[in-house]
Coordinates of C-alpha atoms in Angstrom, one line a residue:
Chain A
M1 CA 109.1 131.2 264.1
T2 CA 108.5 130.0 267.7
T3 CA 105.8 132.4 268.3
E4 CA 104.0 131.5 265.3
I5 CA 103.9 127.9 266.3
F6 CA 102.8 128.9 269.7
E7 CA 100.1 130.9 268.3
D8 CA 99.0 128.3 266.0
A9 CA 99.2 125.3 268.4
P10 CA 95.9 123.7 267.9
G11 CA 93.8 124.1 271.0
P12 CA 90.7 122.1 271.8
A13 CA 88.6 125.0 270.6
D14 CA 90.2 124.6 267.1
K15 CA 88.9 121.1 266.7
N16 CA 85.4 122.1 266.9
P17 CA 84.5 124.4 264.1
N18 CA 81.1 125.5 266.3
Q19 CA 83.3 126.9 269.1
V20 CA 85.3 128.9 266.7
I21 CA 82.3 131.1 266.0
Q22 CA 82.1 131.9 269.7
K23 CA 85.5 133.5 269.6
P24 CA 85.8 137.3 269.5
A25 CA 87.4 137.5 266.2
P26 CA 86.3 134.4 264.1
D27 CA 87.9 135.3 260.9
A28 CA 91.3 136.3 262.5
A29 CA 91.3 132.9 264.2
A30 CA 90.5 131.2 260.9
K31 CA 93.4 133.0 259.2
H32 CA 95.8 132.0 262.0
R33 CA 94.9 128.5 261.8
W34 CA 95.4 128.5 258.0
R35 CA 98.9 130.1 258.4
G36 CA 99.6 127.5 261.0
E37 CA 98.5 124.7 258.6
G38 CA 100.6 126.5 256.1
V39 CA 103.8 125.8 258.0
V40 CA 103.1 122.1 258.3
L41 CA 101.7 122.0 254.7
N42 CA 104.7 123.9 253.2
V43 CA 107.0 121.2 254.5
F44 CA 104.7 118.5 253.5
S45 CA 104.1 119.8 250.0
H46 CA 107.8 120.5 249.4
G47 CA 108.6 117.1 250.4
F48 CA 106.2 115.5 248.0
L49 CA 106.9 117.9 245.4
A50 CA 110.7 117.3 245.7
V51 CA 110.4 113.5 245.7
W52 CA 108.4 113.6 242.4
A53 CA 110.9 116.1 240.9
L54 CA 113.6 113.6 241.6
M55 CA 111.6 110.8 240.4
V56 CA 111.3 112.5 237.1
A57 CA 115.0 114.1 236.8
V58 CA 117.1 111.3 238.2
P59 CA 116.2 108.7 235.5
L60 CA 116.9 111.4 232.6
L61 CA 120.2 112.2 234.3
W62 CA 121.2 108.8 234.9
A63 CA 120.8 107.9 231.0
L64 CA 123.0 111.0 230.3
W65 CA 125.7 110.3 232.7
S66 CA 125.7 106.6 231.9
S67 CA 126.4 107.5 228.4
F68 CA 129.9 108.9 229.4
K69 CA 130.8 105.7 231.1
T70 CA 132.2 102.4 229.7
S71 CA 129.9 99.5 229.4
G72 CA 131.8 97.7 232.2
D73 CA 131.4 100.6 234.6
I74 CA 127.7 100.7 233.8
L75 CA 127.5 96.9 234.7
S76 CA 129.4 97.1 238.0
H77 CA 128.5 100.5 239.4
P78 CA 125.2 101.7 237.8
W79 CA 124.9 104.7 240.2
S80 CA 128.4 106.1 240.0
L81 CA 129.2 109.3 238.2
P82 CA 131.6 109.2 235.3
L83 CA 134.9 110.2 236.9
H84 CA 136.6 109.7 233.7
P85 CA 134.2 110.6 231.1
H86 CA 134.3 108.7 227.8
V87 CA 132.9 110.3 224.7
D88 CA 133.5 107.3 222.3
S89 CA 130.0 105.8 222.9
W90 CA 128.6 109.0 221.5
S91 CA 130.5 108.7 218.3
R92 CA 129.7 104.9 218.3
A93 CA 126.0 105.8 218.5
W94 CA 126.2 108.6 216.0
T95 CA 128.0 106.9 213.2
K96 CA 128.1 103.2 213.7
A97 CA 124.5 103.0 215.0
H98 CA 123.5 105.5 212.2
M99 CA 121.6 107.7 214.8
S100 CA 122.9 110.8 212.7
R101 CA 121.1 109.5 209.6
Y102 CA 117.9 108.7 211.6
F103 CA 118.1 112.2 213.3
I104 CA 118.5 113.9 209.8
N105 CA 115.4 111.7 208.4
T106 CA 113.4 113.0 211.6
V107 CA 114.3 116.6 210.9
I108 CA 113.3 116.2 207.1
V109 CA 110.0 114.4 207.9
V110 CA 108.8 116.5 211.0
G111 CA 110.0 119.6 209.1
F112 CA 108.0 119.2 206.0
S113 CA 105.0 117.5 207.8
T114 CA 104.6 120.2 210.3
V115 CA 104.7 123.0 207.6
G116 CA 102.1 120.8 205.5
T117 CA 100.1 120.4 208.5
M118 CA 100.0 124.0 209.3
L119 CA 99.4 125.1 205.8
F120 CA 96.6 122.7 204.9
G121 CA 95.0 122.6 208.4
S122 CA 94.8 126.3 208.5
M123 CA 93.5 126.7 204.9
A124 CA 90.8 124.3 205.6
A125 CA 90.1 125.7 209.1
Y126 CA 89.8 129.2 207.8
V127 CA 87.4 128.3 205.1
L128 CA 85.3 126.2 207.4
A129 CA 85.2 129.0 210.1
R130 CA 84.7 132.1 207.8
F131 CA 82.4 130.8 204.9
E132 CA 79.0 129.5 204.6
F133 CA 78.6 126.9 201.8
F134 CA 76.8 123.5 201.3
G135 CA 78.5 120.8 203.1
N136 CA 80.6 123.1 205.4
R137 CA 79.3 121.3 208.6
F138 CA 79.7 117.8 207.2
I139 CA 83.3 118.3 206.1
Y140 CA 84.2 120.0 209.5
F141 CA 82.7 116.8 211.4
L142 CA 84.4 114.6 209.1
F143 CA 87.8 116.1 210.2
V144 CA 86.8 116.4 213.9
G145 CA 85.5 112.9 213.9
G146 CA 89.0 111.8 213.2
M147 CA 90.2 112.8 216.7
A148 CA 87.9 110.2 218.3
F149 CA 89.1 106.9 216.4
P150 CA 92.1 104.9 217.2
V151 CA 94.8 105.0 214.7
V152 CA 95.7 101.6 215.5
M153 CA 92.4 100.5 213.9
V154 CA 93.4 101.5 210.4
L155 CA 97.0 100.1 210.3
V156 CA 96.0 97.3 208.0
P157 CA 94.2 99.2 205.4
L158 CA 96.5 102.1 205.5
F159 CA 99.5 99.8 204.9
F160 CA 97.9 98.7 201.6
V161 CA 96.6 102.3 200.7
T162 CA 100.3 103.5 201.0
K163 CA 101.5 100.4 199.1
N164 CA 99.0 101.0 196.3
L165 CA 99.9 104.6 196.0
G166 CA 103.6 103.6 195.9
I167 CA 104.6 105.7 199.0
L168 CA 105.1 102.9 201.2
N169 CA 108.6 102.9 203.0
T170 CA 109.2 106.5 201.6
L171 CA 109.9 109.6 203.4
P172 CA 107.4 111.7 201.3
G173 CA 104.8 109.0 202.1
L174 CA 105.4 109.2 205.7
I175 CA 105.1 113.0 205.5
L176 CA 101.8 112.8 203.9
V177 CA 100.5 110.3 206.4
Y178 CA 101.6 112.5 209.2
I179 CA 99.9 115.5 207.8
A180 CA 96.7 113.7 207.2
Y181 CA 96.5 112.2 210.7
S182 CA 97.5 115.5 212.3
L183 CA 94.7 117.4 210.5
P184 CA 91.7 116.5 212.7
F185 CA 93.1 118.2 215.8
T186 CA 94.6 121.1 213.8
V187 CA 91.5 121.8 211.9
F188 CA 89.3 121.6 215.1
F189 CA 91.6 124.0 216.9
M190 CA 92.2 126.4 214.1
T191 CA 88.7 126.7 213.3
S192 CA 87.7 127.8 216.8
F193 CA 90.5 130.3 216.7
F194 CA 89.7 131.8 213.3
R195 CA 86.3 132.3 214.7
T196 CA 87.6 134.3 217.5
L197 CA 89.4 136.9 215.3
P198 CA 87.5 140.0 214.4
T199 CA 86.0 140.0 211.0
S200 CA 86.4 143.7 210.3
V201 CA 90.0 143.7 209.2
A202 CA 89.5 140.9 206.6
E203 CA 86.4 142.7 205.3
A204 CA 88.3 146.0 204.9
A205 CA 90.9 144.3 202.9
L206 CA 88.4 142.6 200.6
V207 CA 86.7 146.1 200.0
D208 CA 90.0 147.5 199.3
G209 CA 90.2 144.8 196.5
A210 CA 92.3 142.0 197.9
S211 CA 91.6 138.6 196.8
H212 CA 90.4 135.8 199.4
T213 CA 93.7 134.2 199.0
R214 CA 95.7 137.3 199.6
T215 CA 93.4 138.3 202.6
F216 CA 94.2 134.9 204.1
F217 CA 97.9 134.8 203.7
Q218 CA 98.6 138.5 204.5
I219 CA 96.0 139.4 207.0
M220 CA 94.6 136.4 208.6
V221 CA 97.8 134.2 208.9
P222 CA 99.6 137.0 210.7
M223 CA 96.5 137.6 213.0
A224 CA 96.4 133.9 213.9
K225 CA 100.0 133.6 214.6
P226 CA 99.5 132.8 218.4
G227 CA 97.4 129.8 217.4
I228 CA 99.5 128.6 214.7
I229 CA 102.5 128.6 217.1
S230 CA 100.5 126.7 219.7
I231 CA 99.4 124.0 217.3
G232 CA 102.7 124.1 215.6
I233 CA 104.5 123.1 218.7
F234 CA 101.8 120.4 219.4
N235 CA 102.3 119.0 216.0
V236 CA 106.2 119.1 215.9
L237 CA 106.3 117.1 219.2
G238 CA 103.6 114.7 218.2
Q239 CA 105.2 114.0 215.0
W240 CA 108.8 114.1 216.4
N241 CA 107.8 111.4 218.8
Q242 CA 105.6 109.2 216.5
Y243 CA 106.5 105.4 216.6
L244 CA 103.5 103.5 215.6
L245 CA 103.1 104.9 212.0
P246 CA 107.0 104.7 211.0
L247 CA 107.0 101.1 212.5
V248 CA 104.3 100.1 210.0
L249 CA 104.7 102.3 207.1
N250 CA 108.4 102.6 207.0
Q251 CA 109.8 99.2 207.9
G252 CA 111.8 98.5 204.8
N253 CA 115.2 100.2 204.1
T254 CA 117.0 101.0 207.4
D255 CA 118.4 104.0 205.7
K256 CA 115.0 105.8 205.7
W257 CA 114.4 105.1 209.4
V258 CA 113.5 107.9 211.9
L259 CA 114.9 108.3 215.3
T260 CA 112.3 106.4 217.4
Q261 CA 112.9 103.4 215.1
G262 CA 116.6 103.7 215.4
L263 CA 116.4 103.8 219.1
A264 CA 114.1 101.0 219.4
D265 CA 116.4 98.9 217.2
L266 CA 119.5 100.1 219.3
S267 CA 117.7 98.8 222.3
V268 CA 117.4 95.3 220.9
Q269 CA 120.8 95.4 219.4
Q270 CA 122.3 96.2 222.7
G271 CA 120.9 93.0 224.2
Y272 CA 122.9 91.1 221.8
Q273 CA 126.1 93.2 221.9
G274 CA 126.2 94.5 225.6
D275 CA 126.8 98.0 224.3
W276 CA 125.2 99.7 227.0
S277 CA 127.0 102.9 226.8
G278 CA 126.1 103.1 223.3
L279 CA 122.4 102.6 224.0
F280 CA 122.7 105.4 226.7
A281 CA 124.4 107.8 224.2
G282 CA 121.7 106.9 221.5
L283 CA 119.0 107.6 224.3
S284 CA 120.6 110.9 225.1
I285 CA 120.9 112.0 221.4
A286 CA 117.2 111.3 221.0
M287 CA 116.4 113.1 224.3
L288 CA 118.7 116.0 224.7
P289 CA 117.6 118.3 221.5
V290 CA 113.8 118.1 222.6
L291 CA 114.6 118.8 226.1
A292 CA 117.0 121.7 225.2
I293 CA 114.2 123.3 222.9
Y294 CA 111.7 122.7 225.6
I295 CA 113.7 124.3 228.3
I296 CA 114.2 127.3 226.2
F297 CA 110.6 127.7 225.0
Q298 CA 109.0 126.1 228.0
R299 CA 106.2 128.5 228.3
Q300 CA 105.1 128.2 224.8
V301 CA 105.5 124.3 224.9
Q302 CA 103.4 124.1 228.0
A303 CA 100.7 126.4 226.6
G304 CA 100.7 124.9 223.2
L305 CA 100.3 121.4 224.6
T306 CA 97.6 122.1 227.1
A307 CA 95.9 124.5 224.6
G308 CA 93.7 121.7 223.2
A309 CA 92.7 120.5 226.6
V310 CA 91.2 123.7 228.1
K311 CA 89.7 124.9 224.7
Chain B
M1 CA 82.5 137.8 193.9
R2 CA 80.3 135.0 194.3
H3 CA 82.0 133.0 191.6
G4 CA 85.4 134.0 193.3
K5 CA 84.0 132.8 196.6
Y6 CA 83.4 129.3 195.4
R7 CA 86.5 128.9 193.5
F8 CA 88.5 129.9 196.6
I9 CA 86.6 127.6 199.0
I10 CA 87.4 124.7 196.6
G11 CA 90.9 125.6 196.2
F12 CA 91.6 125.9 199.8
L13 CA 89.6 122.6 200.7
A14 CA 90.9 120.4 197.9
I15 CA 94.3 119.4 199.2
P16 CA 93.4 118.9 202.7
V17 CA 90.2 117.1 202.0
A18 CA 91.7 114.8 199.3
L19 CA 94.7 113.9 201.7
Y20 CA 92.3 113.1 204.6
A21 CA 89.9 111.2 202.4
V22 CA 92.5 109.0 201.0
L23 CA 94.8 108.4 204.0
V24 CA 92.3 108.6 206.9
I25 CA 88.8 108.0 205.7
S26 CA 89.4 105.4 203.2
P27 CA 91.4 103.3 205.4
F28 CA 88.7 103.6 208.2
V29 CA 86.0 102.3 205.8
Q30 CA 88.1 99.6 204.3
D31 CA 88.9 98.2 207.7
F32 CA 85.2 97.1 208.1
Q33 CA 85.4 95.6 204.6
I34 CA 88.7 93.8 205.4
S35 CA 87.4 92.2 208.6
L36 CA 84.7 90.4 206.7
T37 CA 87.3 88.6 204.5
D38 CA 89.8 85.6 205.0
W39 CA 92.5 87.9 203.5
S40 CA 96.0 86.6 204.5
G41 CA 98.0 88.8 202.1
L42 CA 99.7 85.8 200.4
T43 CA 96.9 85.6 197.8
P44 CA 95.7 88.7 195.9
E45 CA 92.0 87.7 196.3
K46 CA 90.1 88.1 199.4
H47 CA 87.0 85.9 200.1
Y48 CA 84.1 87.1 202.1
I49 CA 83.6 85.0 204.9
G50 CA 81.0 87.0 206.8
L51 CA 81.4 87.3 210.5
D52 CA 83.8 84.5 210.9
N53 CA 86.7 86.7 212.0
Y54 CA 84.5 88.2 214.9
Q55 CA 83.4 84.7 216.0
K56 CA 87.1 83.6 216.0
I57 CA 87.9 86.7 218.1
I58 CA 85.1 85.9 220.4
H59 CA 86.4 82.4 221.1
N60 CA 89.9 83.6 221.4
N61 CA 91.3 83.6 224.9
L62 CA 94.3 85.7 224.1
F63 CA 92.1 88.4 222.6
W64 CA 90.0 88.7 226.0
K65 CA 93.2 88.6 228.0
A66 CA 94.6 91.5 226.0
L67 CA 91.3 93.4 226.2
W68 CA 91.2 92.9 229.8
H69 CA 94.6 94.4 230.1
N70 CA 93.4 97.4 228.0
V71 CA 90.4 97.8 230.4
L72 CA 92.7 97.5 233.4
M73 CA 95.0 100.3 231.9
L74 CA 91.9 102.4 231.1
L75 CA 90.6 102.2 234.7
I76 CA 93.9 102.5 236.6
V77 CA 96.2 104.6 234.7
P78 CA 93.9 107.7 234.3
I79 CA 92.7 107.6 237.9
V80 CA 96.2 107.4 239.5
T81 CA 97.5 109.9 236.9
L82 CA 94.8 112.4 237.4
A83 CA 94.9 112.0 241.0
L84 CA 98.6 112.7 241.3
G85 CA 98.3 115.6 238.9
L86 CA 95.5 117.3 240.9
F87 CA 97.5 116.4 244.2
F88 CA 100.6 118.1 243.0
A89 CA 98.9 121.0 241.1
F90 CA 97.1 121.8 244.6
M91 CA 100.4 121.7 246.4
L92 CA 101.9 123.9 243.9
N93 CA 99.2 126.4 243.9
V94 CA 97.7 126.4 247.3
G95 CA 100.3 124.6 249.4
G96 CA 102.5 127.8 249.9
R97 CA 103.1 129.2 253.2
R98 CA 101.0 132.4 253.6
R99 CA 103.1 135.5 254.0
K100 CA 101.7 138.6 255.9
G101 CA 99.8 140.9 253.8
S102 CA 99.8 138.8 250.7
A103 CA 96.7 137.0 249.2
S104 CA 95.2 134.1 251.1
V105 CA 96.2 131.5 248.7
V106 CA 99.8 131.1 247.7
G107 CA 101.7 128.7 245.7
V108 CA 104.9 127.1 247.0
R109 CA 108.1 128.8 246.2
G110 CA 109.6 127.3 243.1
A111 CA 106.4 126.3 241.7
G112 CA 107.6 127.5 238.1
F113 CA 110.6 125.1 238.5
Y114 CA 108.5 122.2 239.6
K115 CA 106.3 122.7 236.5
I116 CA 109.1 122.8 234.1
V117 CA 110.6 119.5 235.6
Y118 CA 107.4 117.6 235.8
F119 CA 106.7 118.3 232.3
F120 CA 110.0 116.9 230.9
P121 CA 108.6 113.4 230.1
Q122 CA 105.8 114.9 228.0
V123 CA 108.1 116.2 225.5
L124 CA 110.1 113.0 225.2
S125 CA 108.9 110.3 222.8
V126 CA 107.4 107.2 224.2
T127 CA 110.2 105.4 222.7
V128 CA 112.8 107.2 224.8
I129 CA 110.8 106.7 227.8
A130 CA 110.1 102.9 227.2
V131 CA 113.7 102.1 226.5
L132 CA 114.9 104.2 229.5
W133 CA 112.7 102.4 231.8
E134 CA 113.6 99.0 230.2
Q135 CA 117.1 99.8 231.6
I136 CA 115.8 101.1 235.0
Y137 CA 113.7 97.7 235.4
N138 CA 116.8 95.7 234.3
P139 CA 116.4 92.6 236.5
D140 CA 120.1 92.2 237.2
P141 CA 120.7 93.0 240.9
D142 CA 123.8 95.0 240.2
N143 CA 122.9 96.5 236.8
G144 CA 119.4 97.5 236.9
L145 CA 119.0 101.0 238.4
L146 CA 116.0 100.3 240.4
N147 CA 117.5 96.9 241.8
S148 CA 120.7 98.3 242.5
L149 CA 119.2 101.1 244.4
L150 CA 117.2 98.7 246.5
G151 CA 120.4 96.7 247.2
D152 CA 122.2 100.0 248.3
V153 CA 119.7 100.8 250.8
G154 CA 119.5 97.3 252.4
L155 CA 116.2 96.2 250.7
T156 CA 117.6 93.2 248.9
S157 CA 114.4 91.4 249.5
L158 CA 112.4 93.9 247.4
Q159 CA 114.7 93.4 244.2
Q160 CA 112.4 92.0 241.5
S161 CA 112.8 90.8 238.0
W162 CA 110.2 93.6 237.2
L163 CA 109.1 93.2 233.6
G164 CA 110.1 89.6 233.7
D165 CA 107.6 88.6 236.6
P166 CA 104.2 87.7 235.2
N167 CA 102.5 89.0 238.5
I168 CA 103.9 92.6 238.2
A169 CA 105.0 93.2 234.6
L170 CA 101.8 94.9 233.6
A171 CA 101.7 97.1 236.9
C172 CA 105.3 98.1 236.0
I173 CA 104.3 99.3 232.7
M174 CA 101.4 101.1 233.9
A175 CA 103.6 102.8 236.3
V176 CA 105.9 104.3 233.5
M177 CA 102.6 105.4 231.7
V178 CA 101.6 107.3 234.9
W179 CA 105.2 108.5 235.4
A180 CA 105.1 109.9 231.8
N181 CA 101.8 111.7 232.0
V182 CA 101.5 113.2 235.5
G183 CA 103.5 116.4 234.5
F184 CA 101.1 117.3 231.7
Y185 CA 98.1 117.2 234.1
V186 CA 99.9 119.3 236.8
V187 CA 100.5 121.8 234.2
L188 CA 96.9 121.6 233.0
F189 CA 95.4 121.6 236.3
S190 CA 97.6 124.6 237.6
A191 CA 96.4 126.6 234.7
G192 CA 92.9 125.8 235.8
M193 CA 93.5 126.5 239.4
A194 CA 95.1 129.8 238.6
S195 CA 91.9 131.1 236.9
I196 CA 89.9 130.4 239.9
P197 CA 89.4 133.8 241.5
G198 CA 91.1 134.3 244.7
E199 CA 87.9 135.8 246.3
I200 CA 86.4 132.4 246.4
Y201 CA 89.2 131.0 248.4
E202 CA 89.1 134.1 250.5
A203 CA 85.5 133.4 251.3
A204 CA 86.2 129.9 252.2
L205 CA 88.8 130.9 254.5
L206 CA 86.6 133.2 256.3
D207 CA 83.9 130.4 256.8
G208 CA 86.7 128.5 258.5
A209 CA 87.3 126.0 255.8
N210 CA 90.7 124.3 256.0
R211 CA 92.8 123.5 252.9
Y212 CA 91.5 120.0 252.6
V213 CA 87.8 121.2 252.6
T214 CA 88.8 123.9 250.2
F215 CA 90.3 121.4 247.9
F216 CA 87.3 119.1 247.7
R217 CA 84.6 121.8 247.9
V218 CA 85.9 124.6 246.0
T219 CA 88.8 123.7 243.7
L220 CA 87.6 120.2 242.4
P221 CA 84.0 121.2 241.7
L222 CA 85.3 124.4 239.8
L223 CA 87.9 122.2 237.8
R224 CA 85.4 119.6 236.9
D225 CA 85.4 120.5 233.2
T226 CA 89.2 120.5 232.8
V227 CA 89.3 117.0 234.9
A228 CA 86.7 115.6 232.5
T229 CA 88.9 116.6 229.5
G230 CA 91.9 115.3 230.9
W231 CA 90.0 111.9 231.8
V232 CA 89.3 111.7 228.0
Y233 CA 92.7 112.4 226.9
M234 CA 94.0 110.0 229.5
G235 CA 91.6 107.4 228.5
I236 CA 92.8 107.6 224.8
I237 CA 96.4 107.4 225.7
A238 CA 95.8 104.3 228.1
M239 CA 93.6 102.7 225.4
D240 CA 96.6 102.5 223.1
G241 CA 99.5 101.5 225.3
F242 CA 101.0 99.9 222.0
A243 CA 104.4 101.4 222.2
F244 CA 104.9 100.9 225.9
V245 CA 104.2 97.3 225.9
Q246 CA 105.8 96.7 222.4
L247 CA 109.1 98.2 223.7
M248 CA 109.3 97.2 227.1
S249 CA 107.6 93.9 227.7
V250 CA 109.6 90.7 227.6
N251 CA 108.7 88.9 224.2
N252 CA 106.3 91.5 222.9
G253 CA 103.5 91.1 225.5
G254 CA 105.1 88.7 227.8
P255 CA 106.1 87.1 229.9
S256 CA 103.4 84.6 228.9
E257 CA 101.0 87.0 227.6
T258 CA 100.6 88.8 230.9
T259 CA 101.1 92.4 229.3
D260 CA 99.6 91.8 225.8
V261 CA 97.1 94.6 224.7
V262 CA 94.9 94.8 221.7
P263 CA 96.8 97.1 219.6
L264 CA 99.8 94.9 220.0
L265 CA 98.0 91.8 219.3
L266 CA 96.4 93.4 216.1
Y267 CA 99.9 94.4 215.0
K268 CA 101.4 90.9 215.5
T269 CA 98.5 89.2 214.0
A270 CA 98.8 91.6 210.8
F271 CA 102.5 92.1 210.5
R272 CA 104.3 89.3 212.2
D273 CA 102.3 86.1 212.3
N274 CA 101.1 84.8 209.0
S275 CA 99.6 88.2 207.7
Q276 CA 96.1 87.4 209.0
Y277 CA 94.8 90.8 207.8
G278 CA 91.2 90.0 207.9
M279 CA 91.5 88.8 211.5
A280 CA 93.6 91.9 212.5
A281 CA 90.9 94.2 210.8
A282 CA 88.1 92.6 213.0
M283 CA 90.4 93.4 216.1
G284 CA 90.6 97.1 214.9
V285 CA 86.8 97.2 214.6
A286 CA 86.7 95.8 218.3
M287 CA 89.0 98.5 219.3
L288 CA 86.7 101.1 217.8
I289 CA 83.8 99.6 219.8
V290 CA 85.6 99.9 223.0
T291 CA 86.7 103.4 222.4
L292 CA 83.3 104.4 221.5
L293 CA 81.7 102.9 224.6
F294 CA 84.4 104.7 226.7
A295 CA 83.6 108.0 225.0
V296 CA 79.7 107.5 225.5
L297 CA 80.1 106.4 229.1
T298 CA 82.4 109.5 229.9
L299 CA 79.9 111.9 228.2
R300 CA 77.1 110.4 230.2
L301 CA 79.0 110.6 233.5
N302 CA 79.8 114.3 232.8
R303 CA 76.4 115.5 232.0
R304 CA 76.0 118.0 234.5
E305 CA 75.5 121.7 234.5
R306 CA 78.6 123.9 234.2
I307 CA 79.8 126.3 237.0
E308 CA 80.5 129.6 235.5
F309 CA 83.0 131.9 237.2

């Protein structure tokens, strides 16, 4: 360690790049200098990286450990660890604040809409990627164009369209809306994915007498599995975290609320009731399942969420 | 065969296109139409009033204030987020201490762990993040995480009412938006940096370039496309800001409208205050125009030849 620092101590020659060239072994000197930098940089980068890791992790841990404290404890010692863990705030949030119901509603909505999105999105993408017909480009750009416009723009008309269809404030209505608004990105991604798959296998199946539908479901879908999983994860997280659409299209009966609505309401309620530990328990209920799934599948989740950006 | 093909195409496209046409395209078209009416929702009939709503918006100070906040978010949040993302990604991938006999460019030890932790906020809903940070920003000097932390280290003078202070409320919300999104770009840029061939770094090293020069002359130019995509993504997120402001700000856009953004104003105009649907629809069109402007500007700025490697 000491020799290394000694070796790499920046002499006056190092400061002038022209003089470096005059040294007998210029590349060795450069490598040495780089390594010397590495020592400083290593400490430096670890410092910054660790600080940001703490800035991310501590708030989440704080919410979790606060959920095991009493509201009084949270008020008087916000930083202290729960030495005598209380779990009653969890049951309070789960039953009295109806987080259980919101949780189930969210699972239902996200389950159906993700399956629907992937099914309809892949079907449309497959046809658009593999078949030539009049209007192909037009339909493709119609879908892809939807990625560019802000959802908030259509809130008013969308409210009345769903109202007129009789699906306002219903879970099936929310599912259909989620599917429709997830289609642009799904179609965009899956179309380019289907284009990359070899045509020979599908052609062989057709020659063997399989119908187009059968070829799609039994050959193309299994081949497209990596893409379907990536975009599936993307859609699950996007729909699970949706707030704006349910806020406008599902504001009626609280029985039908999803998790994000319930949590937002809990946050307002807590202001009146002072049930801080209940709020933190509710936060943890909304937070932990996704974090757990993420930690288990982190590779796929990171790949899935960034897939769209690098394509 | 031919016949079967068209039946198949129609069969596969019918449901997705119908859903999309009814729930996405038709509201989009209707928005322009509604924006030309005085519709308040109370009466079934709408009267066409031409561009009156747009004129009202143009003369509405609150709208310009909200739009300014959107523009601020659009400028500041992506720049800070992308800069931090690039910085951390570079640290993770190139900041490592070089070991003898290994490649010239080494990531720091534990890079995988950092990437997992940094990504946490990305999988959480905006609601969770906003509600959590509302508690962190809690103005009470004993109760809020941030204020009590400042108190514990003796910086009582820095304690703020955060979201309650008109001068810093917007900055506090933007900080949370940055906090929530940096991890995504660290992972994205790390993937981009990993695909840059090691020989390029090796060559830079032999030429005597240090890491800072390497970053600006090698890494950044080669990541140009990824950064540009990231910029568009971040712009769309910053353009919205609805959920963060609606959930965190005092009084929905307060204190005294210092955090209001156009999407929230639109929401309030339509669904909270007197159901002024025509006016809200006009704000929606205005949002579209700003978004398109942003997209066009981004594309123009990024029109440059690609570097293949």
